[in-house]
Amino acid sequence: MPNNAATEAARLSVAPMMDWTDRHCRYLHRQLSRHALLYTEMVTAPALVRGGALHLLDHHPDEHPVALQLGGSDPVELAQAARLGAQAGYDEVNLNCGCPSDRVQSGTFGAVLMRDAALVAECVAAMQAVVDVPVTVKCRIGVDDQDPAYVLPEFLSRIVAAGCERITIHARKAWLKGLSPKENRDIPPLDYDLVMRMKGYFPNLHISINGGVETLDQALDLLDAGLDGVMIGRAAYHQPADILAQADRRVFGHGSDRTAEEAVAAMLPYIEAHLATGGRLHQITRHMLGLFAGRPGARAWRRTLSEGATQPGAGPELVEAALAAVAALALQAKAV
Ligand SMILES: Cc1cc2nc3c(=O)[nH]c(=O)nc-3n(C[C@H](O)[C@H](O)[C@H](O)COP(=O)(O)O)c2cc1C
């Protein structure tokens, strides 16, 4: 596997999240960090290969380093999908072995694949044979009644033998029945120690940990503890500036901090270009609501955008007005 831009960037990544990490969200995140690795939402191999839905691969050139996450369990189809992803310019192709949703279970992919390490190994090998970019896996520590301490090293050794050199482990089990996918992101408890132990067993495997990381400090602690990467999902979506704005300097050691205000300014031409091609403001601003989370004016920012962005004709001036409201409230807060 080539040690490409994505592998370096994997020191800090934003998790794949269906309906959230679409191209607009990723473009926003890229305005906050030049170096963090960004993942797409899961795209299913059947949608690309059988459905010909190549528009699902669309992304902006500024999004790099960016990884495509695929869902599927048929090695031939996954290889075809991986090739399409690499041709579209993605820096990495990732196989989803962690998603517990019903829809995904019915297609025999996602977390249910934790039960079939041999098949995952076959999929990884087939994908890696046809692309030059890294093929990686995102998995759980186990599913249902499996014993993670036994299953996880077994799973990892199979996929390492198949040529996988980088993995992200969501440090909790998936329950395939009885919990909604949403509940399954907080229950059962996280087991970071087990993931740490895997680093001891597989010192040459690049291991990123995922699950429950809420601050950049926490991510830095996990990196200091010896993990190769940290993947953050919900916190990066809900408080993107808190997680990403200092990441280039503090995690990657080069580049300067960004501010939420600078990110907003950088979004304005992007918004204009999107509207000019018939897009709607809300499709972009829905990902921007958390930019000022925890700061004076956060509520005014959210309210202005969420109430105004769906109105007919709404454009960048709404975003500028929301930003002015934040600035005014920040001044007021300082004066008190
Ligand atoms: C809205 C939402 C959608 C998600 N979609 C995916 C997905 O498409 N593929 C995937 O591997 N994980 C998906 N996940 C799981 C996240 O990638 C991540 O593993 C999980 O949220 C735990 O990380 P966190 O505690 O930092 O949020 C999703 C999570 C959320 C909140």
Short mmCIF file of N, CA and C and ligand atoms in Angstrom, two decimals, residues 14-21 40-43 69 94-100 138-140 168 170 172 181-182 185-186 190 192 210-214 231-236 238, ligand 1:
data_model
loop_
_atom_site.label_atom_id
_atom_site.label_comp_id
_atom_site.label_asym_id
_atom_site.label_seq_id
_atom_site.Cartn_x
_atom_site.Cartn_y
_atom_site.Cartn_z
N VAL A 14 -12.40 12.86 9.92
CA VAL A 14 -13.83 13.05 10.21
C VAL A 14 -14.55 11.83 9.65
N ALA A 15 -15.34 11.20 10.51
CA ALA A 15 -15.96 9.90 10.20
C ALA A 15 -16.94 9.98 9.03
N PRO A 16 -17.13 8.84 8.34
CA PRO A 16 -18.21 8.78 7.36
C PRO A 16 -19.55 8.84 8.08
N MET A 17 -20.44 9.71 7.66
CA MET A 17 -21.76 9.79 8.30
C MET A 17 -22.83 10.03 7.25
N MET A 18 -23.72 9.03 7.11
CA MET A 18 -24.78 9.10 6.11
C MET A 18 -25.62 10.34 6.34
N ASP A 19 -25.93 11.02 5.26
CA ASP A 19 -26.77 12.21 5.26
C ASP A 19 -26.07 13.44 5.86
N TRP A 20 -24.91 13.25 6.44
CA TRP A 20 -24.19 14.38 7.05
C TRP A 20 -22.94 14.74 6.25
N THR A 21 -22.03 13.78 6.05
CA THR A 21 -20.76 14.15 5.42
C THR A 21 -20.85 14.12 3.89
N THR A 40 -16.35 10.26 2.89
CA THR A 40 -17.69 10.43 2.30
C THR A 40 -18.71 9.71 3.18
N GLU A 41 -19.97 9.92 2.88
CA GLU A 41 -21.01 9.04 3.40
C GLU A 41 -20.76 7.66 2.77
N MET A 42 -21.34 6.62 3.35
CA MET A 42 -21.20 5.31 2.70
C MET A 42 -21.92 5.31 1.35
N VAL A 43 -21.24 4.81 0.34
CA VAL A 43 -21.85 4.63 -0.98
C VAL A 43 -21.85 3.12 -1.22
N GLN A 69 -16.01 5.90 1.25
CA GLN A 69 -16.40 4.68 1.97
C GLN A 69 -17.41 3.88 1.14
N ASN A 94 -12.45 2.86 1.47
CA ASN A 94 -12.66 2.24 2.79
C ASN A 94 -13.87 1.32 2.72
N LEU A 95 -13.74 0.17 3.37
CA LEU A 95 -14.86 -0.78 3.40
C LEU A 95 -15.57 -0.69 4.75
N ASN A 96 -16.87 -0.50 4.70
CA ASN A 96 -17.67 -0.37 5.92
C ASN A 96 -17.97 -1.74 6.52
N CYS A 97 -17.38 -2.01 7.69
CA CYS A 97 -17.71 -3.23 8.44
C CYS A 97 -18.21 -2.83 9.83
N GLY A 98 -18.88 -1.68 9.91
CA GLY A 98 -19.26 -1.21 11.24
C GLY A 98 -20.68 -0.72 11.39
N CYS A 99 -21.39 -0.63 10.27
CA CYS A 99 -22.70 0.01 10.33
C CYS A 99 -23.77 -1.03 10.65
N PRO A 100 -24.58 -0.82 11.72
CA PRO A 100 -25.51 -1.86 12.13
C PRO A 100 -26.92 -1.72 11.58
N LYS A 138 -13.20 -0.01 8.09
CA LYS A 138 -13.71 0.56 9.34
C LYS A 138 -14.58 -0.50 9.98
N CYS A 139 -14.22 -0.88 11.21
CA CYS A 139 -14.93 -2.00 11.82
C CYS A 139 -15.33 -1.68 13.26
N ARG A 140 -16.01 -2.60 13.88
CA ARG A 140 -16.35 -2.56 15.31
C ARG A 140 -15.37 -3.48 16.04
N THR A 168 -9.71 1.49 10.88
CA THR A 168 -10.31 2.33 11.92
C THR A 168 -11.23 1.44 12.74
N HIS A 170 -14.08 1.31 15.53
CA HIS A 170 -15.09 1.95 16.39
C HIS A 170 -15.13 1.07 17.64
N ARG A 172 -16.65 0.08 20.08
CA ARG A 172 -17.77 -0.58 20.79
C ARG A 172 -18.38 -1.64 19.88
N PRO A 181 -29.76 2.00 15.10
CA PRO A 181 -28.39 2.45 14.79
C PRO A 181 -28.00 3.63 15.66
N LYS A 182 -28.97 4.51 15.99
CA LYS A 182 -28.65 5.69 16.80
C LYS A 182 -28.24 5.23 18.21
N ARG A 185 -24.79 3.83 18.74
CA ARG A 185 -23.60 4.69 18.74
C ARG A 185 -23.20 5.08 20.16
N ASP A 186 -24.07 4.80 21.14
CA ASP A 186 -23.73 5.12 22.53
C ASP A 186 -23.75 3.90 23.45
N LEU A 190 -17.79 1.86 25.43
CA LEU A 190 -16.56 1.86 24.62
C LEU A 190 -15.48 1.05 25.32
N TYR A 192 -11.69 1.34 24.86
CA TYR A 192 -10.46 1.88 24.25
C TYR A 192 -9.26 0.98 24.54
N ASN A 210 -11.97 5.13 17.00
CA ASN A 210 -13.18 5.93 16.79
C ASN A 210 -14.19 5.62 17.89
N GLY A 211 -14.99 6.63 18.21
CA GLY A 211 -16.09 6.44 19.15
C GLY A 211 -15.95 7.30 20.38
N GLY A 212 -16.84 8.27 20.54
CA GLY A 212 -16.94 9.02 21.78
C GLY A 212 -15.88 10.09 21.99
N VAL A 213 -15.08 10.39 20.98
CA VAL A 213 -14.08 11.46 21.16
C VAL A 213 -14.80 12.80 20.97
N GLU A 214 -14.71 13.64 21.99
CA GLU A 214 -15.52 14.87 21.97
C GLU A 214 -14.70 16.14 21.86
N MET A 231 -10.41 9.08 14.72
CA MET A 231 -11.52 9.46 13.85
C MET A 231 -12.64 10.02 14.72
N ILE A 232 -13.15 11.18 14.33
CA ILE A 232 -14.20 11.81 15.12
C ILE A 232 -15.45 11.98 14.25
N GLY A 233 -16.59 11.60 14.79
CA GLY A 233 -17.84 11.70 14.04
C GLY A 233 -18.70 12.86 14.50
N ARG A 234 -19.56 12.56 15.47
CA ARG A 234 -20.59 13.55 15.84
C ARG A 234 -20.02 14.87 16.33
N ALA A 235 -18.96 14.83 17.14
CA ALA A 235 -18.42 16.10 17.65
C ALA A 235 -17.90 16.96 16.50
N ALA A 236 -17.30 16.33 15.50
CA ALA A 236 -16.78 17.11 14.36
C ALA A 236 -17.93 17.72 13.56
N HIS A 238 -21.05 18.48 14.89
CA HIS A 238 -21.81 19.46 15.68
C HIS A 238 -20.97 20.66 16.12
C1 LIG B 1 -25.67 10.45 11.29
C2 LIG B 1 -24.64 9.35 11.30
C3 LIG B 1 -24.43 8.60 10.16
C4 LIG B 1 -23.46 7.60 10.12
N1 LIG B 1 -23.19 6.94 8.95
C5 LIG B 1 -22.14 6.08 8.87
C6 LIG B 1 -21.71 5.54 7.63
O1 LIG B 1 -22.26 5.83 6.56
N2 LIG B 1 -20.66 4.67 7.64
C7 LIG B 1 -20.00 4.34 8.80
O2 LIG B 1 -19.03 3.57 8.77
N3 LIG B 1 -20.37 4.86 9.98
C8 LIG B 1 -21.40 5.73 10.03
N4 LIG B 1 -21.72 6.33 11.23
C9 LIG B 1 -20.90 6.02 12.43
C10 LIG B 1 -19.75 7.02 12.56
O3 LIG B 1 -18.87 6.92 11.46
C11 LIG B 1 -18.96 6.78 13.85
O4 LIG B 1 -18.43 5.48 13.81
C12 LIG B 1 -19.83 6.89 15.10
O5 LIG B 1 -20.65 8.06 15.05
C13 LIG B 1 -18.97 6.91 16.37
O6 LIG B 1 -18.10 8.02 16.36
P1 LIG B 1 -18.41 9.36 17.23
O7 LIG B 1 -18.68 8.90 18.65
O8 LIG B 1 -17.16 10.19 17.11
O9 LIG B 1 -19.62 10.01 16.62
C14 LIG B 1 -22.69 7.32 11.28
C15 LIG B 1 -22.90 8.10 12.44
C16 LIG B 1 -23.85 9.11 12.45
C17 LIG B 1 -24.03 9.96 13.69
#
